[in-house]
XYZ file of C-alpha atoms in Angstrom:
782
model
C 22.757 57.719 18.933
C 20.216 60.183 19.067
C 16.994 59.991 20.930
C 15.368 59.407 18.013
C 17.421 56.266 17.287
C 17.184 54.978 20.920
C 13.294 55.307 20.580
C 13.113 53.775 17.559
C 14.823 50.755 18.416
C 11.897 49.886 21.140
C 9.733 49.510 18.225
C 7.792 52.579 18.723
C 6.460 55.126 15.684
C 8.497 58.197 16.597
C 8.184 61.896 15.457
C 11.002 62.368 12.612
C 13.410 64.782 13.287
C 15.388 67.505 11.273
C 18.426 65.598 9.484
C 20.463 68.957 8.806
C 21.084 70.497 12.151
C 21.809 73.661 10.134
C 19.632 76.050 12.319
C 18.074 73.769 14.930
C 20.842 71.811 15.819
C 18.780 68.715 14.826
C 16.352 69.500 17.551
C 13.248 70.568 15.888
C 10.149 67.824 14.023
C 10.794 67.427 10.238
C 8.580 68.939 8.156
C 9.770 68.907 4.660
C 11.671 66.260 2.825
C 13.860 67.662 0.227
C 14.819 65.226 -2.484
C 17.591 67.188 -3.964
C 19.052 67.792 -0.466
C 18.476 63.968 0.227
C 17.376 65.168 3.821
C 14.060 65.574 6.143
C 13.969 69.223 7.064
C 12.608 71.391 10.005
C 10.603 74.607 9.185
C 13.912 76.837 9.688
C 16.668 74.789 8.281
C 14.230 74.616 5.309
C 13.817 78.515 4.687
C 17.379 79.032 5.924
C 18.737 76.475 3.216
C 16.828 77.455 0.200
C 17.329 81.168 0.394
C 20.070 80.986 -2.417
C 18.733 81.604 -6.060
C 20.281 78.175 -7.294
C 18.107 76.190 -4.465
C 15.062 77.715 -4.555
C 13.671 75.256 -6.961
C 14.383 71.989 -4.997
C 11.608 69.859 -5.027
C 10.430 69.885 -1.494
C 7.259 67.456 -0.018
C 5.489 68.010 3.155
C 5.810 64.636 5.138
C 2.843 63.225 6.892
C 2.844 61.256 10.016
C 4.671 57.810 9.832
C 6.540 59.008 6.637
C 9.910 56.979 5.305
C 11.857 58.796 2.663
C 12.853 56.610 -0.153
C 16.607 55.229 -0.857
C 19.081 57.848 -2.032
C 21.022 55.110 -3.726
C 18.275 53.738 -5.862
C 18.754 56.734 -8.498
C 19.659 57.025 -11.885
C 23.154 58.080 -13.393
C 22.068 61.639 -13.688
C 20.553 61.737 -9.918
C 16.801 61.717 -11.262
C 14.528 59.552 -9.131
C 13.982 56.082 -10.366
C 10.264 55.386 -9.809
C 8.867 51.896 -9.304
C 6.534 51.803 -12.372
C 9.606 52.812 -14.643
C 12.217 50.258 -13.172
C 11.133 48.669 -10.419
C 14.137 49.216 -8.288
C 13.550 52.146 -6.130
C 12.991 50.892 -2.522
C 11.934 52.697 0.766
C 14.694 53.662 3.079
C 15.514 51.124 5.782
C 18.316 53.364 7.782
C 20.260 56.930 7.646
C 23.853 56.967 7.665
C 24.582 60.096 10.052
C 28.064 60.165 8.621
C 27.070 59.989 4.951
C 23.938 61.511 5.579
C 22.296 59.263 2.927
C 18.868 57.073 3.298
C 19.436 53.646 2.588
C 17.574 50.588 1.583
C 18.353 47.011 2.875
C 19.949 45.961 -0.130
C 21.913 49.358 -0.857
C 23.056 49.527 2.902
C 24.689 45.843 1.927
C 26.163 47.295 -0.868
C 27.757 50.226 -0.008
C 28.645 49.746 4.086
C 29.209 46.055 4.371
C 32.865 46.568 4.371
C 35.757 49.134 5.427
C 34.986 52.199 7.419
C 31.817 52.442 6.767
C 30.638 49.425 8.638
C 31.084 51.334 11.658
C 28.898 54.156 10.563
C 26.200 55.042 13.079
C 22.690 54.568 11.676
C 19.309 55.693 12.132
C 16.647 53.101 11.522
C 13.196 54.043 10.131
C 10.134 52.338 11.250
C 7.478 52.783 8.562
C 3.597 53.150 10.202
C 0.389 51.959 8.637
C -0.355 55.264 7.107
C 2.816 55.215 5.173
C 2.137 51.624 4.002
C -1.371 52.471 2.900
C -0.277 55.549 1.204
C 2.203 53.149 -0.454
C -0.434 50.999 -1.695
C -2.821 53.533 -2.813
C -0.104 54.970 -5.081
C 0.732 51.475 -6.682
C -0.806 50.268 -9.823
C -2.600 46.851 -10.035
C 0.452 44.775 -11.307
C 2.635 46.442 -8.304
C 0.097 45.394 -5.885
C 0.093 41.774 -7.240
C 4.097 41.419 -7.178
C 3.647 42.364 -3.493
C 1.110 39.992 -2.583
C 3.555 37.317 -3.826
C 6.727 38.279 -2.018
C 6.423 36.318 1.066
C 5.414 32.924 -0.886
C 7.505 30.082 -0.285
C 7.338 26.512 -1.390
C 7.252 23.356 0.950
C 7.628 19.862 0.172
C 4.365 18.012 -0.318
C 5.075 14.212 -1.199
C 8.661 12.773 -1.395
C 10.256 10.649 -4.041
C 8.777 7.484 -2.230
C 5.290 8.704 -1.912
C 5.387 9.642 1.558
C 3.272 12.816 2.362
C 5.296 14.972 4.363
C 2.654 17.270 5.976
C 1.500 15.506 9.159
C -2.127 16.536 8.584
C -4.521 19.051 6.884
C -4.033 21.986 9.800
C -0.480 21.626 8.791
C -1.036 21.620 4.917
C -3.345 24.723 5.525
C -0.458 26.413 7.781
C 2.179 25.864 5.334
C 0.015 27.113 2.464
C -0.542 30.062 4.310
C -4.043 30.536 3.630
C -7.481 30.620 5.095
C -9.137 27.427 5.671
C -12.329 28.585 4.325
C -10.677 30.058 1.430
C -11.956 28.035 -2.158
C -9.038 27.172 -4.213
C -8.032 25.409 -7.601
C -4.911 23.208 -8.159
C -2.684 23.841 -11.133
C 0.340 21.158 -11.834
C 2.876 21.007 -14.193
C 4.830 18.132 -16.148
C 7.189 17.529 -18.855
C 10.770 15.940 -19.170
C 13.787 16.804 -16.855
C 15.367 19.953 -18.204
C 12.478 21.368 -19.949
C 12.429 24.466 -17.373
C 9.032 23.379 -15.478
C 10.307 25.240 -12.207
C 11.236 28.428 -14.416
C 8.031 28.272 -15.941
C 5.892 28.402 -12.725
C 8.282 31.112 -10.983
C 7.659 33.336 -14.030
C 3.502 32.395 -14.715
C 2.789 32.938 -11.101
C 5.296 34.880 -9.067
C 6.711 37.134 -11.079
C 9.950 35.716 -11.902
C 10.947 35.016 -8.131
C 12.604 31.402 -7.235
C 9.586 30.208 -4.967
C 10.329 26.706 -6.671
C 13.945 25.898 -6.881
C 15.954 26.097 -10.061
C 19.424 24.809 -10.918
C 22.010 25.227 -13.740
C 23.550 21.727 -12.797
C 22.960 18.523 -14.649
C 20.926 16.705 -11.610
C 17.519 17.274 -11.522
C 16.342 20.026 -8.934
C 13.004 19.108 -8.274
C 12.799 15.608 -6.407
C 9.171 14.655 -5.257
C 6.447 17.214 -5.287
C 6.228 20.628 -4.105
C 3.513 22.921 -3.610
C 2.896 27.090 -3.087
C 0.163 29.087 -2.643
C -0.375 31.838 -5.279
C -2.608 34.738 -3.140
C -3.160 36.676 -6.294
C -5.309 33.871 -8.429
C -5.955 31.703 -5.289
C -4.153 28.878 -6.730
C -2.255 25.825 -5.432
C 0.910 25.587 -7.593
C 2.719 22.275 -7.867
C 5.686 21.405 -9.176
C 6.841 17.540 -10.041
C 9.866 15.446 -10.770
C 10.867 15.563 -14.591
C 10.056 12.940 -16.980
C 12.804 10.555 -18.204
C 15.169 11.265 -15.589
C 17.563 8.984 -14.517
C 16.227 8.319 -10.760
C 15.476 5.366 -8.458
C 12.248 3.948 -7.741
C 11.076 5.017 -10.955
C 7.629 2.916 -10.885
C 6.731 4.737 -7.693
C 7.563 8.470 -9.097
C 5.549 8.175 -12.443
C 2.493 6.766 -10.465
C 3.006 9.661 -8.166
C 2.645 11.868 -11.031
C -0.929 10.324 -11.823
C -2.019 11.357 -7.933
C -0.934 14.827 -8.280
C -2.675 14.881 -12.114
C -6.073 13.424 -10.358
C -6.271 15.999 -7.591
C -5.768 18.925 -9.971
C -7.922 21.090 -12.059
C -5.322 22.681 -14.574
C -2.568 20.565 -15.837
C 0.403 22.307 -18.144
C 2.725 19.817 -20.078
C 5.729 22.048 -20.473
C 7.743 20.791 -23.630
C 10.995 22.703 -25.216
C 11.284 21.083 -28.454
C 10.995 22.036 -32.244
C 8.369 19.430 -32.365
C 6.062 17.838 -30.293
C 7.532 14.491 -29.624
C 5.025 11.193 -29.329
C 6.001 10.519 -25.813
C 4.017 13.648 -25.130
C 0.696 12.229 -26.428
C 1.658 8.888 -25.004
C 2.026 10.142 -21.427
C -1.411 12.012 -21.665
C -2.999 9.064 -23.261
C -1.803 6.695 -20.614
C -2.748 8.964 -17.775
C -6.126 9.404 -19.103
C -6.923 5.726 -19.199
C -5.143 5.067 -16.001
C -7.144 8.002 -14.346
C -10.426 6.688 -15.748
C -9.660 2.980 -14.826
C -8.335 3.402 -11.323
C -8.551 6.784 -9.989
C -12.375 7.790 -10.529
C -13.791 5.071 -8.239
C -11.600 5.867 -5.602
C -12.173 9.671 -5.695
C -15.826 8.896 -5.699
C -15.592 6.816 -2.777
C -13.358 9.478 -1.191
C -16.098 12.339 -1.723
C -18.917 9.849 0.178
C -16.336 8.573 2.814
C -15.677 12.096 3.931
C -19.207 13.499 3.267
C -17.486 16.323 0.910
C -20.208 18.348 -0.878
C -17.695 18.973 -3.763
C -17.563 15.944 -6.001
C -13.887 15.073 -6.878
C -14.287 12.999 -10.024
C -17.093 14.906 -12.267
C -14.283 15.334 -14.792
C -10.605 15.112 -15.328
C -8.227 18.475 -15.312
C -7.978 20.457 -18.142
C -4.466 20.404 -20.138
C -2.725 23.259 -21.474
C 0.315 22.194 -23.899
C 2.921 24.936 -23.494
C 5.249 24.531 -26.602
C 8.519 26.565 -27.255
C 10.259 26.516 -30.153
C 13.441 28.302 -31.199
C 13.823 27.105 -35.047
C 10.571 25.962 -35.851
C 7.089 27.506 -36.748
C 4.328 26.864 -34.050
C 1.471 24.471 -34.360
C -0.725 25.861 -36.876
C 1.118 28.938 -37.657
C 1.444 27.476 -41.155
C -2.113 27.590 -42.097
C -4.004 30.065 -40.197
C -7.230 28.314 -40.650
C -5.790 25.245 -39.022
C -6.762 25.206 -35.189
C -3.989 23.829 -33.284
C -6.083 21.835 -30.769
C -7.606 19.920 -33.949
C -4.041 18.779 -35.096
C -3.479 17.966 -31.740
C -6.651 15.637 -31.552
C -5.631 14.033 -34.772
C -2.182 13.349 -33.298
C -3.576 11.664 -30.699
C -5.865 9.388 -32.665
C -3.035 8.467 -35.055
C -0.960 7.212 -32.101
C -4.181 5.330 -30.633
C -4.188 7.627 -27.573
C -7.305 8.800 -26.589
C -7.274 11.630 -23.565
C -11.143 11.476 -23.212
C -10.544 11.642 -18.966
C -9.219 15.439 -19.752
C -11.975 18.102 -19.655
C -10.160 20.222 -22.348
C -7.034 19.981 -24.033
C -5.579 23.655 -25.140
C -2.215 24.597 -26.897
C -0.205 27.619 -26.015
C 3.108 27.918 -28.370
C 5.898 30.485 -28.169
C 9.046 31.110 -30.138
C 12.123 32.115 -28.500
C 14.236 34.095 -31.029
C 16.328 35.306 -28.332
C 15.870 34.564 -24.442
C 13.981 35.236 -22.005
C 11.311 33.073 -22.738
C 7.854 35.180 -23.156
C 5.458 33.681 -20.609
C 2.755 36.352 -21.102
C 0.591 34.058 -23.569
C 0.785 31.044 -20.944
C -0.324 33.605 -18.161
C -3.382 34.566 -19.929
C -4.301 31.004 -20.779
C -3.995 29.943 -17.210
C -6.133 32.674 -16.090
C -8.747 32.261 -18.652
C -8.944 28.469 -17.791
C -9.157 29.279 -14.052
C -12.016 31.546 -14.379
C -14.044 28.535 -16.037
C -15.960 26.863 -13.331
C -18.384 24.846 -15.330
C -16.516 21.467 -15.106
C -14.370 21.997 -12.051
C -15.308 24.049 -9.050
C -12.964 25.580 -6.389
C -12.602 23.828 -3.254
C -11.620 24.339 0.441
C -7.589 23.444 0.745
C -8.693 20.516 3.283
C -10.806 18.919 0.529
C -7.401 18.909 -1.486
C -5.541 17.429 1.312
C -7.901 14.797 1.822
C -8.360 13.422 -1.779
C -4.371 13.348 -1.958
C -4.447 11.717 1.451
C -7.146 9.083 0.213
C -5.274 8.320 -2.915
C -1.742 7.900 -1.337
C -3.258 5.493 1.097
C -4.806 3.589 -1.716
C -1.857 3.188 -3.890
C 1.094 2.868 -2.249
C 3.794 0.179 -1.171
C 6.818 -1.009 -3.611
C 6.541 -1.953 -6.994
C 8.514 -5.405 -7.720
C 11.096 -5.062 -10.713
C 9.580 -8.159 -12.101
C 6.140 -6.478 -12.522
C 7.197 -3.460 -14.351
C 5.587 -2.714 -17.611
C 7.333 -0.824 -20.125
C 4.902 -0.610 -22.895
C 2.917 2.178 -20.827
C 3.700 5.413 -18.538
C 1.210 3.897 -16.228
C 0.592 0.302 -16.413
C -2.102 -1.604 -14.244
C 0.858 -3.060 -12.019
C 1.343 0.333 -10.847
C -2.302 0.563 -9.305
C -3.654 -3.159 -8.692
C -2.717 -5.207 -5.641
C 0.803 -6.839 -6.096
C -0.444 -10.234 -4.975
C -0.006 -13.522 -7.456
C -1.576 -16.885 -6.739
C 0.730 -19.247 -5.752
C -0.885 -22.102 -7.742
C -1.296 -20.432 -11.361
C 0.742 -17.303 -10.885
C -2.525 -15.019 -11.866
C -2.702 -11.395 -10.195
C -5.215 -10.135 -8.143
C -7.373 -7.451 -10.101
C -8.388 -5.469 -7.139
C -6.890 -2.230 -6.190
C -3.915 -1.530 -3.868
C -4.370 -2.382 -0.220
C -7.835 -3.350 -0.510
C -7.454 -5.906 1.995
C -7.303 -3.086 4.712
C -11.212 -2.741 3.854
C -11.776 -6.496 4.200
C -11.991 -7.188 0.449
C -10.893 -10.645 -0.540
C -8.403 -11.036 -3.192
C -9.852 -11.845 -6.809
C -8.558 -12.610 -9.938
C -9.841 -12.339 -13.453
C -8.945 -15.928 -14.649
C -9.850 -19.326 -13.070
C -7.125 -21.240 -11.201
C -5.529 -24.312 -11.778
C -4.940 -27.336 -9.390
C -1.844 -27.675 -7.743
C -0.859 -31.104 -5.649
C 1.236 -28.903 -3.659
C -1.165 -26.410 -2.085
C -4.294 -28.907 -2.751
C -6.649 -25.912 -3.623
C -9.601 -28.125 -4.539
C -12.667 -26.965 -2.764
C -15.510 -29.325 -2.131
C -19.170 -28.558 -1.339
C -21.902 -30.557 -0.351
C -23.883 -31.703 -3.649
C -26.981 -32.483 -1.625
C -27.184 -29.421 0.355
C -26.435 -27.744 -2.662
C -29.350 -28.859 -4.272
C -31.699 -27.843 -1.522
C -30.112 -24.342 -2.111
C -27.355 -24.107 0.526
C -23.918 -23.792 -0.050
C -21.843 -25.821 2.732
C -18.002 -26.388 2.618
C -16.998 -29.817 3.329
C -13.421 -30.834 4.008
C -11.468 -34.416 3.497
C -10.719 -35.726 6.915
C -8.902 -38.337 8.434
C -11.547 -39.161 10.990
C -15.410 -38.561 11.669
C -16.474 -36.032 14.157
C -18.262 -39.063 15.576
C -15.239 -41.419 16.050
C -13.075 -41.744 19.235
C -9.155 -40.782 18.437
C -7.712 -43.997 18.267
C -10.586 -45.782 16.373
C -10.647 -42.835 14.181
C -7.136 -43.483 12.981
C -7.566 -46.829 12.559
C -10.472 -46.659 10.245
C -8.416 -44.122 8.769
C -5.896 -46.607 7.971
C -8.286 -49.532 6.751
C -11.152 -47.263 4.883
C -9.217 -44.138 4.195
C -10.204 -40.524 4.355
C -13.657 -39.113 5.410
C -15.952 -36.346 4.162
C -18.107 -35.259 6.552
C -21.244 -32.442 5.819
C -22.346 -30.585 9.173
C -26.005 -31.228 7.848
C -26.054 -34.894 6.026
C -23.128 -36.394 8.232
C -20.371 -38.698 6.583
C -20.891 -38.650 3.135
C -17.772 -40.362 1.826
C -15.104 -42.814 2.686
C -12.321 -43.289 0.106
C -11.885 -47.024 0.737
C -15.383 -47.870 2.005
C -15.760 -50.833 -0.439
C -12.661 -53.339 -1.363
C -13.228 -52.249 -5.168
C -15.242 -49.680 -7.292
C -14.707 -46.991 -4.799
C -15.750 -43.710 -7.151
C -14.557 -40.427 -6.959
C -16.554 -38.441 -4.269
C -16.875 -35.640 -7.035
C -19.162 -37.910 -9.309
C -21.015 -38.925 -6.269
C -21.487 -36.643 -3.035
C -19.391 -33.186 -3.661
C -19.197 -30.439 -6.029
C -15.571 -29.140 -6.762
C -14.044 -25.967 -7.498
C -10.459 -24.726 -7.642
C -9.616 -21.865 -5.867
C -6.446 -19.417 -6.250
C -3.914 -19.666 -3.386
C -2.586 -16.198 -2.102
C -0.090 -15.308 -0.134
C -0.675 -15.058 3.486
C -3.797 -16.790 3.347
C -4.934 -20.052 5.490
C -4.121 -23.467 3.198
C -6.834 -25.486 2.089
C -7.696 -28.712 3.743
C -7.223 -27.572 7.507
C -7.808 -31.076 8.675
C -4.818 -32.732 6.884
C -2.450 -29.890 7.901
C -2.771 -31.138 11.435
C -2.771 -34.955 10.751
C 0.802 -35.617 11.880
C 0.255 -34.039 15.132
C -3.127 -35.650 15.455
C -1.458 -39.216 14.410
C 1.155 -38.273 17.564
C -1.498 -37.203 19.938
C -3.434 -40.169 18.952
C -0.636 -42.571 19.464
C -0.549 -41.061 22.996
C -4.015 -41.724 23.473
C -4.181 -45.258 22.668
C -1.121 -46.244 24.405
C -2.689 -44.478 27.758
C -6.083 -45.793 27.043
C -5.069 -49.457 26.181
C -2.299 -49.759 28.729
C -4.947 -49.262 31.178
C -6.699 -52.221 29.916
C -3.453 -54.373 30.114
C -3.355 -54.575 26.693
C -0.805 -53.609 24.071
C -2.020 -50.895 21.679
C -0.801 -53.004 18.373
C -2.463 -56.109 19.007
C -5.631 -54.401 20.044
C -6.042 -51.871 17.056
C -4.560 -55.299 14.706
C -7.284 -57.395 16.271
C -10.266 -54.883 15.329
C -8.937 -54.243 12.003
C -8.663 -57.905 10.988
C -12.162 -58.877 12.258
C -13.324 -55.909 10.136
C -12.111 -57.235 7.128
C -12.309 -60.853 7.789
C -13.622 -63.108 5.478
C -17.010 -64.796 6.522
C -15.636 -67.861 7.106
C -13.015 -66.639 9.656
C -13.730 -67.336 13.214
C -13.608 -63.647 15.254
C -10.499 -63.074 17.252
C -12.842 -62.608 20.096
C -13.934 -66.208 20.161
C -10.461 -67.493 19.578
C -9.403 -68.251 22.909
C -6.893 -70.807 22.356
C -5.004 -72.756 19.677
C -7.401 -74.781 17.763
C -5.019 -77.519 17.713
C -2.598 -77.944 20.541
C -5.283 -75.946 22.613
C -2.685 -73.879 24.014
C -4.238 -70.574 25.815
C -3.498 -67.218 23.888
C -2.040 -64.404 26.265
C -2.409 -60.786 25.721
C 0.795 -60.395 23.742
C 0.233 -63.646 21.574
C -0.408 -63.328 17.968
C -3.308 -65.430 16.677
C -3.098 -66.833 12.984
C -5.919 -67.917 10.881
C -5.776 -70.626 8.484
C -6.949 -69.805 4.971
C -8.540 -72.899 4.359
C -10.550 -73.693 7.459
C -10.562 -70.248 9.005
C -9.687 -71.525 12.300
C -7.229 -69.856 14.879
C -4.053 -71.418 15.706
C -0.803 -70.371 17.296
C 2.457 -70.047 14.828
C 3.663 -73.474 15.276
C 0.693 -75.048 14.435
C 0.003 -72.654 11.125
C 3.504 -72.339 9.954
C 3.009 -74.200 6.351
C 2.008 -72.429 3.359
C 0.208 -73.542 0.129
C -2.177 -72.340 -2.300
C -6.268 -72.103 -1.830
C -7.576 -71.496 -4.847
C -11.151 -72.779 -3.328
C -11.007 -69.645 -1.070
C -10.603 -67.085 -2.989
C -6.610 -66.583 -2.429
C -5.339 -67.576 -5.897
C -2.550 -69.691 -6.872
C -0.056 -68.018 -4.368
C 1.048 -70.001 -1.392
C -0.767 -68.670 1.977
C -0.783 -69.597 5.532
C -2.713 -72.513 6.563
C -2.815 -75.172 9.353
C -0.884 -78.369 9.891
C -4.448 -80.600 9.118
C -5.324 -78.448 5.878
C -1.596 -78.652 5.001
C -1.750 -82.536 5.301
C -5.319 -82.689 3.548
C -4.013 -80.764 0.711
C -5.351 -83.429 -1.828
C -8.680 -83.496 -0.543
C -10.940 -80.691 -2.271
C -12.914 -78.317 0.366
C -16.769 -78.686 0.182
C -16.959 -74.954 -0.165
C -20.357 -73.229 -1.188
C -20.219 -71.057 -4.282
C -20.164 -67.734 -3.861
C -20.789 -64.985 -6.257
C -18.152 -64.097 -8.675
C -17.784 -60.379 -6.865
C -17.957 -61.960 -3.237
C -14.807 -64.065 -4.619
C -13.207 -60.948 -6.041
C -13.567 -59.041 -3.094
C -12.407 -61.672 -0.685
C -9.054 -61.535 -2.503
C -9.034 -57.864 -2.524
C -9.475 -57.953 1.261
C -6.421 -60.189 1.759
C -4.555 -57.364 -0.226
C -5.880 -54.559 1.921
C -5.356 -56.568 5.083
C -1.488 -56.831 4.182
C -1.631 -53.194 3.835
C -3.240 -52.455 7.024
C -0.693 -54.596 8.738
C 1.875 -52.656 7.180
C 0.428 -49.319 8.154
C 0.026 -50.520 11.756
C 3.682 -51.729 11.749
C 4.571 -48.533 10.760
C 2.444 -46.827 13.437
C 4.221 -49.426 15.930
C 7.556 -48.006 14.810
C 6.590 -44.627 15.130
C 5.558 -45.575 18.641
C 8.791 -47.133 19.369
C 10.820 -43.973 18.589
C 11.046 -41.190 21.291
C 8.269 -38.693 20.333
C 10.467 -35.761 21.019
C 12.272 -36.530 17.712
C 9.304 -36.444 15.556
C 7.378 -33.145 17.560
C 8.514 -30.902 15.131
C 8.355 -32.563 11.627
C 4.508 -32.865 13.277
C 4.261 -29.275 14.273
C 1.356 -27.471 12.809
C 2.148 -24.267 10.736
C 0.366 -21.866 13.571
C 2.206 -23.574 16.147
C 5.025 -21.624 17.927
C 8.460 -23.670 17.315
C 9.626 -25.357 20.672
C 13.009 -23.457 20.717
C 11.064 -20.285 20.689
C 9.107 -21.009 23.666
C 10.978 -20.001 26.742
C 8.307 -19.114 29.366
C 4.656 -19.887 29.640
C 2.530 -17.252 27.777
C 0.146 -17.105 30.699
C 2.090 -17.315 33.852
C 5.417 -16.297 32.707
C 7.051 -19.337 34.276
C 10.553 -20.332 32.760
C 10.643 -23.676 31.076
C 13.101 -26.217 32.247
C 13.703 -30.435 32.258
C 11.181 -30.339 35.234
C 8.308 -28.242 33.682
C 7.362 -29.189 30.522
C 6.216 -27.075 27.461
C 2.460 -28.131 25.751
C 0.731 -26.206 22.870
C -2.799 -24.758 22.716
C -4.592 -26.517 19.914
C -6.377 -23.367 19.353
C -3.932 -20.450 19.487
C -0.831 -22.562 19.378
C 1.271 -20.653 22.137
C 3.459 -22.624 24.525
C 1.976 -23.045 27.894
C 2.873 -25.026 31.332
C 0.522 -27.917 32.061
C -1.160 -25.710 34.898
C -2.249 -23.018 32.118
C -3.393 -25.487 29.726
C -4.960 -28.360 31.604
C -8.662 -27.940 29.713
C -9.832 -29.836 27.071
C -12.161 -28.668 24.317
C -12.651 -29.679 20.565
C -11.188 -27.204 18.227
C -13.124 -28.071 15.017
C -11.625 -24.557 13.014
C -8.514 -26.002 13.573
C -9.383 -29.659 12.664
C -9.467 -30.960 16.112
C -13.181 -32.661 16.544
C -12.405 -34.301 19.795
C -11.372 -32.694 22.963
C -7.926 -31.687 22.820
C -5.495 -29.281 25.243
C -6.372 -25.844 25.011
C -5.077 -23.103 27.339
C -6.629 -21.153 30.171
C -7.819 -18.153 27.649
C -9.046 -19.969 25.027
C -11.321 -22.087 26.996
C -13.047 -18.940 27.989
C -13.975 -18.064 24.830
C -17.874 -18.471 24.108
C -18.943 -20.823 21.214
C -17.009 -22.998 18.807
C -13.128 -22.598 18.949
């Protein structure tokens, strides 16, 4: 190669040398460019070459520093120069072929020198200088400059079909747009059915036909997700969306994605290629308007306040241009020049009961295509006119656009179950509201999606109904409510002041208890033998609350009742065994004294049989005669007979031998009030029920506790089979190292790491129970 070529390869702006070598042998500096000779010429070669009469009229141009000639192949058939203003096809040369002695642009070099022997021809590379580029720009008209500005524009995937944003952050968004972070922009998006040419429309409206957004002649949709590009001429972010009515998966999520794009747009183009405007156009815009006002306006205002933005994001919705292309039918309003197309469109909305009040304006722009290609000039002018209007939608920095899209994506995201899909609307409430459903009544939450992240609880439009399965009745103390306080109370198996085994015994006898932190025990379900009233009518107010998935169940105390029963039995067996008494006998004796008729001798006073005087041992059973009320052994009180005079009715009951032998003699019994007689009879029945209950307790105590622990395990406890080592010291459990559950956190620990005892009222343990080392260090109530 020549010295010029070697220097040019280093990227330096070198002096152009004569390409003729006629007089100077190619060593002198080029001064002229002769278009007819297709060469750069030095002073001597130019004079010598143009001496003949026929060559004197050649058009020669004196070249400037950094000059690069035009491509010689970009000419017309007659050899005339094809100016860019005429055809736009003539390009600046990139190389000069030393063999063919012609200047070639990149495209012409590929076309003429890509194959055969010409591929091996040596070439000289041109490097245009800044002066040349400025000269070219100065010689361009406004339209050509605009074309040049959009030559390097490329599109990028902004949001995929699963609603995931594909740019990492605000800086990445600005980088992909290739614009200044301080540049104020507007957003233009396009909607329409699949196959109506949305991408093609954007390419010709904003980018002079360049395929910035991908188009395809195939049946499959060429646009999947949301794509964006920056128009540097109009300072606009152009967004291309996926077509409606396409056969796609995740249809609900993709439809919701369209409304997010609409919400951040300043101008929306609805592209339709149909001879008549279909109802789905009006239905889509009407549903989009309603959903925008209902779900997005509030969120956009919150984003404005949260991000401290100077530009409000929700003053009004975007403007809409309906771009209607027909072939065989006339455009809207062309039959009667007095009819305004926008007025006809508003009437059509009204007839279909669709009200697009969210949009700042709706305009109609139509074009009738007799022969392709489509004329987009009218749409281009309409778009530019709308973009110049800043009265309702002001331009904003690209960072603000990204923050608005990010806020909407964070709020309205997640899969939409098929059973919640509604087909009567393009944008049903299920696409934007919380998907949680009450487990009791089946009503859905009316809050926006992902509201739980902000600590906002679930809420439903309708009241809930009571369900025995979830026991969703909530009590508040009536006395506290009348004093201006709302204190929730919970039915419990025992009061906080009762010891564990005594509380369980009282539960078997007098039922559950309702205890108020301020008023103490306000209710026992079996406080009296008969006539117990419902707590709702006496001491508490009731309300039915919704049961939402993932929330704690109601009546926490009852959730742990089975495990507390096991703990209580362990406690009773341990405490009573220290006194050398059987746990069953001790509890039975106490309960018998609690419900015994007034004429019965208390068990604590019965030391021996009243007939045979045999002393009672710790495990011996004491029997009361229902006639005289004294205590006897089983042998001296094995007979039965009716004792109606004591209120036991006509059924035979246990009596001692003496009372059985004297059954014909009427007992001298003081007359009792009728309610006490009824109460005594009910006391007997309740007593039998208590005996049966304690019998079940005895049976449960006889069964190894390991067989029933899992059945009694509270829901928050980690199952035994999942606990392999101590949660604190990490020691592995074995036969010699037992597992223990912390009643506060539910994790498994060894005995050394969980030997502390504390009450855990939040979990329903009112008495000191086993807690781990970490939970014991926490201040306040557990």
